[in-house]
PDB file of C-alpha atoms in Angstrom:
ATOM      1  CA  UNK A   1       7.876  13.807 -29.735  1.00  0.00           C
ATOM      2  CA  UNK A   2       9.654  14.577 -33.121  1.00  0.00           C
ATOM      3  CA  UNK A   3       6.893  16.639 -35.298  1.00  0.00           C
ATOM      4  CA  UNK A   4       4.025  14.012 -35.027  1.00  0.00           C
ATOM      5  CA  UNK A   5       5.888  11.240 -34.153  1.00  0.00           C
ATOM      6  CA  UNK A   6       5.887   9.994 -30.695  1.00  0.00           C
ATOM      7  CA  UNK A   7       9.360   8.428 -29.762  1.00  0.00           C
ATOM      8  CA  UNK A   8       9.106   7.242 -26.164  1.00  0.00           C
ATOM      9  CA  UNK A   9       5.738   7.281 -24.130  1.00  0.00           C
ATOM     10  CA  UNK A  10       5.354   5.958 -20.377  1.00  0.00           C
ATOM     11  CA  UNK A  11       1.809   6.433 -18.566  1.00  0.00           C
ATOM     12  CA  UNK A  12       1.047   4.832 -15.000  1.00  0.00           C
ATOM     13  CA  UNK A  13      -1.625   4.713 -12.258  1.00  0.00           C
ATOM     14  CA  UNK A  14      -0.195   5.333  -8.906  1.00  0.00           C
ATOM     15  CA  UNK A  15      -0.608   6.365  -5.134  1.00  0.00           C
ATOM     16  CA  UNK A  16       0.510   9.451  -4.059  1.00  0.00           C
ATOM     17  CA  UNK A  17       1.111   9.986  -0.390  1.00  0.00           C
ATOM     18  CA  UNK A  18       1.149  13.649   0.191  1.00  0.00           C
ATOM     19  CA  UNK A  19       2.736  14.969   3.211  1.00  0.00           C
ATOM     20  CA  UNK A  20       1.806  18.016   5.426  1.00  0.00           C
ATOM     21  CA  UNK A  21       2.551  21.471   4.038  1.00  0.00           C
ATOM     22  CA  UNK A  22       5.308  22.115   6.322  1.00  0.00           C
ATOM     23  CA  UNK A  23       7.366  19.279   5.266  1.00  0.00           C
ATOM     24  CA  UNK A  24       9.563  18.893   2.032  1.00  0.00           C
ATOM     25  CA  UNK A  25       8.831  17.467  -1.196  1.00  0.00           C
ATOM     26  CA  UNK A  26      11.063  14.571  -0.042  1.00  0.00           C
ATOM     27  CA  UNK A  27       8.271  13.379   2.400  1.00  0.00           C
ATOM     28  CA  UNK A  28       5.979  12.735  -0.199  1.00  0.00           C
ATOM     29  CA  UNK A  29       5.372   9.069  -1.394  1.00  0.00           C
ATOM     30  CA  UNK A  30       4.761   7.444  -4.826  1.00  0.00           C
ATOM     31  CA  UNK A  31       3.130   3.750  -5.095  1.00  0.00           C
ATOM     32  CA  UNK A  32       3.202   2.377  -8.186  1.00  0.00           C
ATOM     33  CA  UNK A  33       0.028   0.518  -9.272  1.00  0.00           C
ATOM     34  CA  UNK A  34      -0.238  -0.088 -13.039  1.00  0.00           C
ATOM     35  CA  UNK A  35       1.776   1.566 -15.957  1.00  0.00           C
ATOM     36  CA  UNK A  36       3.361   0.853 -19.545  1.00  0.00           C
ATOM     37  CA  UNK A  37       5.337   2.488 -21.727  1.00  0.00           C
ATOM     38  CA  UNK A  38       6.245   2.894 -25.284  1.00  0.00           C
ATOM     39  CA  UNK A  39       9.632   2.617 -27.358  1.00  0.00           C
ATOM     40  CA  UNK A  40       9.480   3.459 -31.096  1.00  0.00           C
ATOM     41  CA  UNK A  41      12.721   4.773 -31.794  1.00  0.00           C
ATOM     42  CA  UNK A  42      14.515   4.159 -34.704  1.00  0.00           C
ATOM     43  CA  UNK A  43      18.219   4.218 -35.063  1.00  0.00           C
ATOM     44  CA  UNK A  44      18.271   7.349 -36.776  1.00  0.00           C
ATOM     45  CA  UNK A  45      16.489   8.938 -34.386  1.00  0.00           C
ATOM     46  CA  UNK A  46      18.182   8.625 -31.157  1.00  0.00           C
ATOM     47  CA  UNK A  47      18.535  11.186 -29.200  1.00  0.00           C
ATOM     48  CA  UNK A  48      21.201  10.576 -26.497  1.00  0.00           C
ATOM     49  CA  UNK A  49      19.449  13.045 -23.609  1.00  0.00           C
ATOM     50  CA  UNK A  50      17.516  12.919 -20.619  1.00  0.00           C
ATOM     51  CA  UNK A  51      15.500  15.627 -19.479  1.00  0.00           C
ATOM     52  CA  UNK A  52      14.861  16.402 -15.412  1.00  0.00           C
ATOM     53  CA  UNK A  53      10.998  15.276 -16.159  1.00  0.00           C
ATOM     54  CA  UNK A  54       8.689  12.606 -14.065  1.00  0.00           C
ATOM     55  CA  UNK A  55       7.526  12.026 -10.696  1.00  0.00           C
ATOM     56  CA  UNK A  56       9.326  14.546  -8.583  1.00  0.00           C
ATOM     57  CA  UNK A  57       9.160  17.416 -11.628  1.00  0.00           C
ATOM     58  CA  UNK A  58       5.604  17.200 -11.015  1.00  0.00           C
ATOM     59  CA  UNK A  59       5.030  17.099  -7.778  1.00  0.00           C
ATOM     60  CA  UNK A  60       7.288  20.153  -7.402  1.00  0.00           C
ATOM     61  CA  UNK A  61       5.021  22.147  -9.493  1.00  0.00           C
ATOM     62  CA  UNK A  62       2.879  21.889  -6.674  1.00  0.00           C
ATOM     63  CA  UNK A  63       3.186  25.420  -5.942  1.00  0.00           C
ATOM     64  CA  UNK A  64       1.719  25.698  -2.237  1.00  0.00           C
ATOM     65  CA  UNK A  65       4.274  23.247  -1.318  1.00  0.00           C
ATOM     66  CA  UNK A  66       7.443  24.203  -3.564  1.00  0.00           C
ATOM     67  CA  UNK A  67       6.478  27.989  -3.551  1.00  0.00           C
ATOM     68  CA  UNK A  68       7.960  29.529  -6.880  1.00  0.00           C
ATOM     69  CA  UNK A  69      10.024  32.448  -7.303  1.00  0.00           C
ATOM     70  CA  UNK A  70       6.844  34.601  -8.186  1.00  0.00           C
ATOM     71  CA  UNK A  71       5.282  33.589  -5.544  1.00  0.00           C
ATOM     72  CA  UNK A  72       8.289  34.204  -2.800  1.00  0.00           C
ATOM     73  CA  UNK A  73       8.115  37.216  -0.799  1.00  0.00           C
ATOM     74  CA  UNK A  74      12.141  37.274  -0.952  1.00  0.00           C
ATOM     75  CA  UNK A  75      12.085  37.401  -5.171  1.00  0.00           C
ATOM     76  CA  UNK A  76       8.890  40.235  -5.083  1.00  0.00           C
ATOM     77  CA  UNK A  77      11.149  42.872  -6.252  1.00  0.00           C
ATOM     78  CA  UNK A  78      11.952  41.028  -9.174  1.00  0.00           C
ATOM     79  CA  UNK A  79       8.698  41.090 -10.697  1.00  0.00           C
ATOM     80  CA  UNK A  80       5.882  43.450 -12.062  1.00  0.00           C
ATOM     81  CA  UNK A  81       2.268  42.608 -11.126  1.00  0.00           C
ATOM     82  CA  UNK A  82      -0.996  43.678 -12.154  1.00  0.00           C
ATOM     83  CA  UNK A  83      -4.593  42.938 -12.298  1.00  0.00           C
ATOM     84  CA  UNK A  84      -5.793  42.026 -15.561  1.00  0.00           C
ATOM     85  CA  UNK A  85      -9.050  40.430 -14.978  1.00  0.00           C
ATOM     86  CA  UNK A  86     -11.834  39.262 -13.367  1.00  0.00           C
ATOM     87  CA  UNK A  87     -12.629  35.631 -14.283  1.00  0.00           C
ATOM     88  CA  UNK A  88     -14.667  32.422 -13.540  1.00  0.00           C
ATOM     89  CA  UNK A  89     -12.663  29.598 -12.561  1.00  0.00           C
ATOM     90  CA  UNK A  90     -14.479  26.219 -11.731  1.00  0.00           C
ATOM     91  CA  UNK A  91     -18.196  28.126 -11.470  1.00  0.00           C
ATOM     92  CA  UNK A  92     -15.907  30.744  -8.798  1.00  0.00           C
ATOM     93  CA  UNK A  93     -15.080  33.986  -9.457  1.00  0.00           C
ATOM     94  CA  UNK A  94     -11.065  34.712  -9.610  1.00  0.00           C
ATOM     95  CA  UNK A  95      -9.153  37.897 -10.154  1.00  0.00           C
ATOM     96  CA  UNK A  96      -6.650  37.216 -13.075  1.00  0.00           C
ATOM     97  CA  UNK A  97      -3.107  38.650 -12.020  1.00  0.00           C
ATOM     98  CA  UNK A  98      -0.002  39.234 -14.686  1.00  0.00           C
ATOM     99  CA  UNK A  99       3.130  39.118 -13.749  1.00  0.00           C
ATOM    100  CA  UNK A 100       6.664  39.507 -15.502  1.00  0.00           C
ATOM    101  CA  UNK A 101      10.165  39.887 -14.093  1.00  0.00           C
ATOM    102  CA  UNK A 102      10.956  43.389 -14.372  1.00  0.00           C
ATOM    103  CA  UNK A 103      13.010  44.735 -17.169  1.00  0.00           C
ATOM    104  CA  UNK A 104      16.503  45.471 -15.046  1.00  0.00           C
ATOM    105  CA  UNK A 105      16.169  41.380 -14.353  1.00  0.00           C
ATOM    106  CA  UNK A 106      18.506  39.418 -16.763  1.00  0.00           C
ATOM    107  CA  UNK A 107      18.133  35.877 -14.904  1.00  0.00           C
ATOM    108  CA  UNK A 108      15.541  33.280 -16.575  1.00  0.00           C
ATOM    109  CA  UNK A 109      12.297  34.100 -14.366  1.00  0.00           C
ATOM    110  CA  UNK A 110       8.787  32.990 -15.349  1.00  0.00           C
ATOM    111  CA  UNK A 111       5.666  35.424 -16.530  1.00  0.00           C
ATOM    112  CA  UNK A 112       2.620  34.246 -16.652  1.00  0.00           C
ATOM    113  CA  UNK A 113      -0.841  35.091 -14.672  1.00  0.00           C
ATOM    114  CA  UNK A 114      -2.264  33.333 -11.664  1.00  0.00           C
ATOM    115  CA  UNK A 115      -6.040  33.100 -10.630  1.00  0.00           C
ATOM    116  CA  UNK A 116      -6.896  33.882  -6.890  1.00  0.00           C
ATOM    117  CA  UNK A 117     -10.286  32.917  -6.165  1.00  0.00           C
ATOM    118  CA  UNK A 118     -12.312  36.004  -4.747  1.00  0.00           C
ATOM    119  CA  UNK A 119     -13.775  35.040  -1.768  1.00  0.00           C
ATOM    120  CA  UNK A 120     -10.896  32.659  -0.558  1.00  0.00           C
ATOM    121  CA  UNK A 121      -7.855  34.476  -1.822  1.00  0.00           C
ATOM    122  CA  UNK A 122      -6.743  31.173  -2.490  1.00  0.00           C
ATOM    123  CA  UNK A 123      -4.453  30.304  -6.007  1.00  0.00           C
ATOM    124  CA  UNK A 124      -7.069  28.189  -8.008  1.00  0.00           C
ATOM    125  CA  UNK A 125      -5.013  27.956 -11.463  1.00  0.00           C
ATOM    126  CA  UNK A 126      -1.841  29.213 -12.183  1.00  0.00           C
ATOM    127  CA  UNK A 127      -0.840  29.426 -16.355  1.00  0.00           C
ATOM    128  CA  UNK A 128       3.445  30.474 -16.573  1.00  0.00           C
ATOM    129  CA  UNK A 129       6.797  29.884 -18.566  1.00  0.00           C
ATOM    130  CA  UNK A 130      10.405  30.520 -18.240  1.00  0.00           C
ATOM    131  CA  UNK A 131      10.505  34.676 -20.040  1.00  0.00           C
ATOM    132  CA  UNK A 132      10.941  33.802 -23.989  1.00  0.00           C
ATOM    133  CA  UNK A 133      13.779  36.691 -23.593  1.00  0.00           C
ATOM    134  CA  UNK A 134      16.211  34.443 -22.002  1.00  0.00           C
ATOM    135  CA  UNK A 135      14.632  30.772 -21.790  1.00  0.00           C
ATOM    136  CA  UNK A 136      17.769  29.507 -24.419  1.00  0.00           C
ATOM    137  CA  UNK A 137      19.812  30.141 -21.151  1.00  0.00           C
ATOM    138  CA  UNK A 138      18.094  27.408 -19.223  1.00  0.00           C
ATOM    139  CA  UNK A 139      19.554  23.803 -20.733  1.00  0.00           C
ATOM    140  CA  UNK A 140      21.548  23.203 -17.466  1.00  0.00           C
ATOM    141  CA  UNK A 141      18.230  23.509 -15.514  1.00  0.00           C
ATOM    142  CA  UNK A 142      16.417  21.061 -17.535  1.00  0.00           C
ATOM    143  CA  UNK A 143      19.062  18.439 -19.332  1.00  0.00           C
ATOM    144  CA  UNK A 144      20.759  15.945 -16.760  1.00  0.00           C
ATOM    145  CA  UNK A 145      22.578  14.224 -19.717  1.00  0.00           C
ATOM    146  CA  UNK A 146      23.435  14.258 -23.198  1.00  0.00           C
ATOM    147  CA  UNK A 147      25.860  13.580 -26.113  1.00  0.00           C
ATOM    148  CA  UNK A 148      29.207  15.974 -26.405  1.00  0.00           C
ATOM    149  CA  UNK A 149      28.394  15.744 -30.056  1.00  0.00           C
ATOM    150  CA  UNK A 150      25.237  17.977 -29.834  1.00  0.00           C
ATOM    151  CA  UNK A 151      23.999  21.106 -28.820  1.00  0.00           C
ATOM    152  CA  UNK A 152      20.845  21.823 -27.127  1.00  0.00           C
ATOM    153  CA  UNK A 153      18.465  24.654 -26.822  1.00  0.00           C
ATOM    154  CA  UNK A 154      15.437  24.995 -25.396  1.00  0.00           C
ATOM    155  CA  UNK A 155      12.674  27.149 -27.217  1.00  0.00           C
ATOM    156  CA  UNK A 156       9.901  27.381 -25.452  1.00  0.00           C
ATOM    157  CA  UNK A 157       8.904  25.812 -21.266  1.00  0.00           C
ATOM    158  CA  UNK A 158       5.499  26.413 -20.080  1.00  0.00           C
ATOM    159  CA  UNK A 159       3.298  24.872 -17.263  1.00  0.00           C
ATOM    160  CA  UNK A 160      -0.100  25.007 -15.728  1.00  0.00           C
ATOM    161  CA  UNK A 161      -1.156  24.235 -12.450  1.00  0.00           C
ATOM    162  CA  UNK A 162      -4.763  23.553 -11.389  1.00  0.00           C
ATOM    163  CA  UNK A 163      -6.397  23.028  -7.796  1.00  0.00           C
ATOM    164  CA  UNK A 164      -9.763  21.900  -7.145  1.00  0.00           C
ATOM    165  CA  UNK A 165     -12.234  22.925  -4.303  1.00  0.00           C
ATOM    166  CA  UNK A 166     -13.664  20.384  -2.494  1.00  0.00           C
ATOM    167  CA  UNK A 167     -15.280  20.752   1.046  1.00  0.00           C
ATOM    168  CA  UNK A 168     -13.597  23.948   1.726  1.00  0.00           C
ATOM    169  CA  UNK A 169     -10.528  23.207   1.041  1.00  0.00           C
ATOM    170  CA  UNK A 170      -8.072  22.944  -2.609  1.00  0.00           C
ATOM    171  CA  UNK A 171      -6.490  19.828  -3.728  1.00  0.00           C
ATOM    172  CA  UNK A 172      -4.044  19.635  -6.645  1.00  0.00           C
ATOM    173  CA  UNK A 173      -6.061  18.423  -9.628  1.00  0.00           C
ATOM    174  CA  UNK A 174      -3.824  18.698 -12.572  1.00  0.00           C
ATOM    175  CA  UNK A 175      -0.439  19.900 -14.176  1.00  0.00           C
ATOM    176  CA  UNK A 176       0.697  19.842 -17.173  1.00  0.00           C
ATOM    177  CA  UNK A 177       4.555  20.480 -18.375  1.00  0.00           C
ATOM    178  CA  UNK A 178       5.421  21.418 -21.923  1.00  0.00           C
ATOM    179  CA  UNK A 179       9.531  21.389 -23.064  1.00  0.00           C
ATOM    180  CA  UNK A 180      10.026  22.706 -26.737  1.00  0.00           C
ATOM    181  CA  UNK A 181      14.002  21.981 -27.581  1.00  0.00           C
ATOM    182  CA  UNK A 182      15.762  22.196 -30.538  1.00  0.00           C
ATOM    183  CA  UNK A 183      18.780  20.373 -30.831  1.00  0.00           C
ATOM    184  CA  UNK A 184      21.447  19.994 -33.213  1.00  0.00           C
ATOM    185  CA  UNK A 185      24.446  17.774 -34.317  1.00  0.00           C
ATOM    186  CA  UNK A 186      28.131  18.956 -34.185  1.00  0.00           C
ATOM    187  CA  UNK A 187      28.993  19.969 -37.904  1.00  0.00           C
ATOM    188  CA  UNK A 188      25.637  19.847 -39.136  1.00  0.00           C
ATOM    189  CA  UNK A 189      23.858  22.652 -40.980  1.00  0.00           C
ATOM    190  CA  UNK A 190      19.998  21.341 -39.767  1.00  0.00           C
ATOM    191  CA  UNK A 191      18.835  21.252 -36.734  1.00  0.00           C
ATOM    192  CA  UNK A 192      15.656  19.380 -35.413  1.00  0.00           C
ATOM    193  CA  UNK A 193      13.022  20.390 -33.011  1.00  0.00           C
ATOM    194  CA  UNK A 194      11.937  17.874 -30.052  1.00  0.00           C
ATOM    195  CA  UNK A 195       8.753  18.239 -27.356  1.00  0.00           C
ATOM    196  CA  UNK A 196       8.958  16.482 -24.431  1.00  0.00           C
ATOM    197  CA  UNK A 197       5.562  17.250 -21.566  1.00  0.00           C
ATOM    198  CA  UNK A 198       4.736  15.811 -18.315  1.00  0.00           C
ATOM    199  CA  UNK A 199       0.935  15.635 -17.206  1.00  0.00           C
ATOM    200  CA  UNK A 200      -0.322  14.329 -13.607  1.00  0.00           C
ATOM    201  CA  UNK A 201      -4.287  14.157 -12.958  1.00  0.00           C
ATOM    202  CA  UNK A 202      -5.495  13.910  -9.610  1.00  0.00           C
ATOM    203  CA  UNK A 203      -8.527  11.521  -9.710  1.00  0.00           C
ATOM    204  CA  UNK A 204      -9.497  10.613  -6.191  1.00  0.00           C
ATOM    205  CA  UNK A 205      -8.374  12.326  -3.144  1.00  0.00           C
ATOM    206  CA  UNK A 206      -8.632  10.388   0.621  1.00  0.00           C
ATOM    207  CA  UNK A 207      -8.160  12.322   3.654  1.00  0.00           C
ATOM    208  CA  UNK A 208      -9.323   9.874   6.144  1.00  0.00           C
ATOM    209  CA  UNK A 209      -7.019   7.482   7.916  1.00  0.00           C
ATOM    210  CA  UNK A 210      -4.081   7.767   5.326  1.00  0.00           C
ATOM    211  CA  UNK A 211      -0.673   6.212   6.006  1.00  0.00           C
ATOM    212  CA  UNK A 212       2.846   6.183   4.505  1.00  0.00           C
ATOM    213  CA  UNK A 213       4.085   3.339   2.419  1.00  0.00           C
ATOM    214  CA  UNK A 214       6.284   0.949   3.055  1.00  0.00           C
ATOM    215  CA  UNK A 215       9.657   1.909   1.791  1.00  0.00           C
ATOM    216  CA  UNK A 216       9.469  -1.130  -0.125  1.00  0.00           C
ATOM    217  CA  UNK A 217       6.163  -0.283  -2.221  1.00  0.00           C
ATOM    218  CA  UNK A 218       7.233   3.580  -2.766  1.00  0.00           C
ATOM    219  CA  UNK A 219       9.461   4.356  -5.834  1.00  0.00           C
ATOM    220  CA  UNK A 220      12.015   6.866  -5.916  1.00  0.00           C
ATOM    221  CA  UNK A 221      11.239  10.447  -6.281  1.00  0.00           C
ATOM    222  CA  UNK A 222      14.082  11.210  -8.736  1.00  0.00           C
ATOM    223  CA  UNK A 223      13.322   8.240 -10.849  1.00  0.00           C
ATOM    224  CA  UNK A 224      13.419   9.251 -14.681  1.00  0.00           C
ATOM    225  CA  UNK A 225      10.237   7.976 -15.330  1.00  0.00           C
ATOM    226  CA  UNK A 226      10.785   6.084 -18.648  1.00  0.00           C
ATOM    227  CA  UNK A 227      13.584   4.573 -16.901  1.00  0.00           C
ATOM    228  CA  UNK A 228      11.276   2.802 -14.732  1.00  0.00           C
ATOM    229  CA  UNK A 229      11.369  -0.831 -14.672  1.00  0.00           C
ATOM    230  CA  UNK A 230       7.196  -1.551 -15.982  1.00  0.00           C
ATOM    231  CA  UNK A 231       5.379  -4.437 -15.499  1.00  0.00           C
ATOM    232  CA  UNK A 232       3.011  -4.065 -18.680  1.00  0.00           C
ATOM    233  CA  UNK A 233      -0.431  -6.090 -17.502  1.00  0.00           C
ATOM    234  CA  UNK A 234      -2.248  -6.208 -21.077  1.00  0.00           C
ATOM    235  CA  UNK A 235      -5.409  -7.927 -18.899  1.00  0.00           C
ATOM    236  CA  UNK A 236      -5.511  -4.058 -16.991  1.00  0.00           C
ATOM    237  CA  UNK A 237      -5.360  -2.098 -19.426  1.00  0.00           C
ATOM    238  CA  UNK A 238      -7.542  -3.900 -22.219  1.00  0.00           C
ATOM    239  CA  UNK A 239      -8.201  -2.231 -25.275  1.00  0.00           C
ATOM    240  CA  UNK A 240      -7.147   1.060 -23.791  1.00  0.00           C
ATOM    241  CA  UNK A 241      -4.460   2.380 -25.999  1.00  0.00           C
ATOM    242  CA  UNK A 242      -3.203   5.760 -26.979  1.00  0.00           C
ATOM    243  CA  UNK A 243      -0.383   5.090 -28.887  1.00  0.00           C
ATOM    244  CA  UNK A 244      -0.132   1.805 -31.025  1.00  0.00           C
ATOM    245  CA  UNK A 245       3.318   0.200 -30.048  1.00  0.00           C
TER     246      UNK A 245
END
């Protein structure tokens, strides 16, 4: 997005075939069902840059399965915690815990708080962003290509991550990715800001005899998502439309 304007826009219904907790990200499958996308770039808009942003971005943000730094016995030390609330999450209580890198840390970490249900000690919701103090140190994380002519700098990167009980047990339900950058052209004296976000909603979850894909149905994990190559079925998605192309 460029202020209100949306520039490129890709949606799709899919199949996700999660793997046990013990096994990488990489064992996880993605089936493509349905999906479209969006182009309404003009000329004098291009931006020549990809950001690291689609399938496997959010699936990593699964944070049971791609535990984050904060999360990581190993990185404890680098962080303050504390408990700054008691909540309800989902009809549940949840004790509301802060947490910050700690002030002798100069590397980009995240603060943010995380919501541990009360009964469970499970991690029901989990609101965090790369520390303001240093996030304009964090393009080579993010940007996997771009023009030599310009310069890029992110402003603000935040995320939420949501889990659902059901039966028992917590299933991912949503999370949502939010990339603020401002970039600007060699020589110029204005700059322009940019938002790019990433959202995945978990809508049905089947536990009962589940199988892999074939390798031939399952698209790649590190597939820039806008990159994909859509079949756009008008007949599927009807009068459905967020964006008028």
């Amino acid at each position: 997005q460029k202020d209100a304007k949306y520039l490129n826009y890709s949606e799709a219904i899919v199949k996700i075939y999660k793997s046990s907790i013990d096994r990488s990200i990489e064992s996880d499958q993605v089936k493509l069902l349905q999906s479209r996308k969006v182009i309404n770039i003009d000329q004098k808009d291009t931006l020549i840059i990809k950001l690291k942003a689609g399938l496997r971005s959010s699936l990593t943000l699964d944070l049971i399965k791609s535990i984050p730094d904060f999360l990581n016995p190993e990185f404890i030390d680098s962080y303050n915690y504390s408990r700054a609330d008691i909540v309800s999450v989902n009809s549940r209580n949840a004790y509301a815990i802060d947490f910050e890198q700690k002030e002798s840390i100069s590397d980009p970490l995240y603060k943010g708080t995380m919501y541990i249900d009360m009964e469970t000690y499970a991690i029901v919701n989990a609101v965090f962003e790369i520390n303001p103090r240093f996030v304009q140190d964090t393009d080579e994380m993010f940007v996997i290509k771009k023009s030599r002519k310009i310069k890029i700098t992110p402003k603000k990167i935040s995320y939420s991550v949501n889990y659902n009980y059901r039966n028992g047990k917590y299933y991912l339900g949503h999370i949502r990715g939010d990339l603020q950058i401002n970039y600007k052209k060699r020589y110029k004296l204005f700059s322009d800001d940019f938002r790019v976000f990433l959202e995945l909603v978990s809508c049905q979850v089947d536990t009962i005899n589940v199988n892999r894909f074939n390798r031939d149905e399952s698209i790649k994990m590190n597939t820039v998502f806008l990159d994909a190559k859509f079949v756009f079925d008008q007949t599927y998605w009807g009068d459905y439309n967020i964006i008028t192309p």
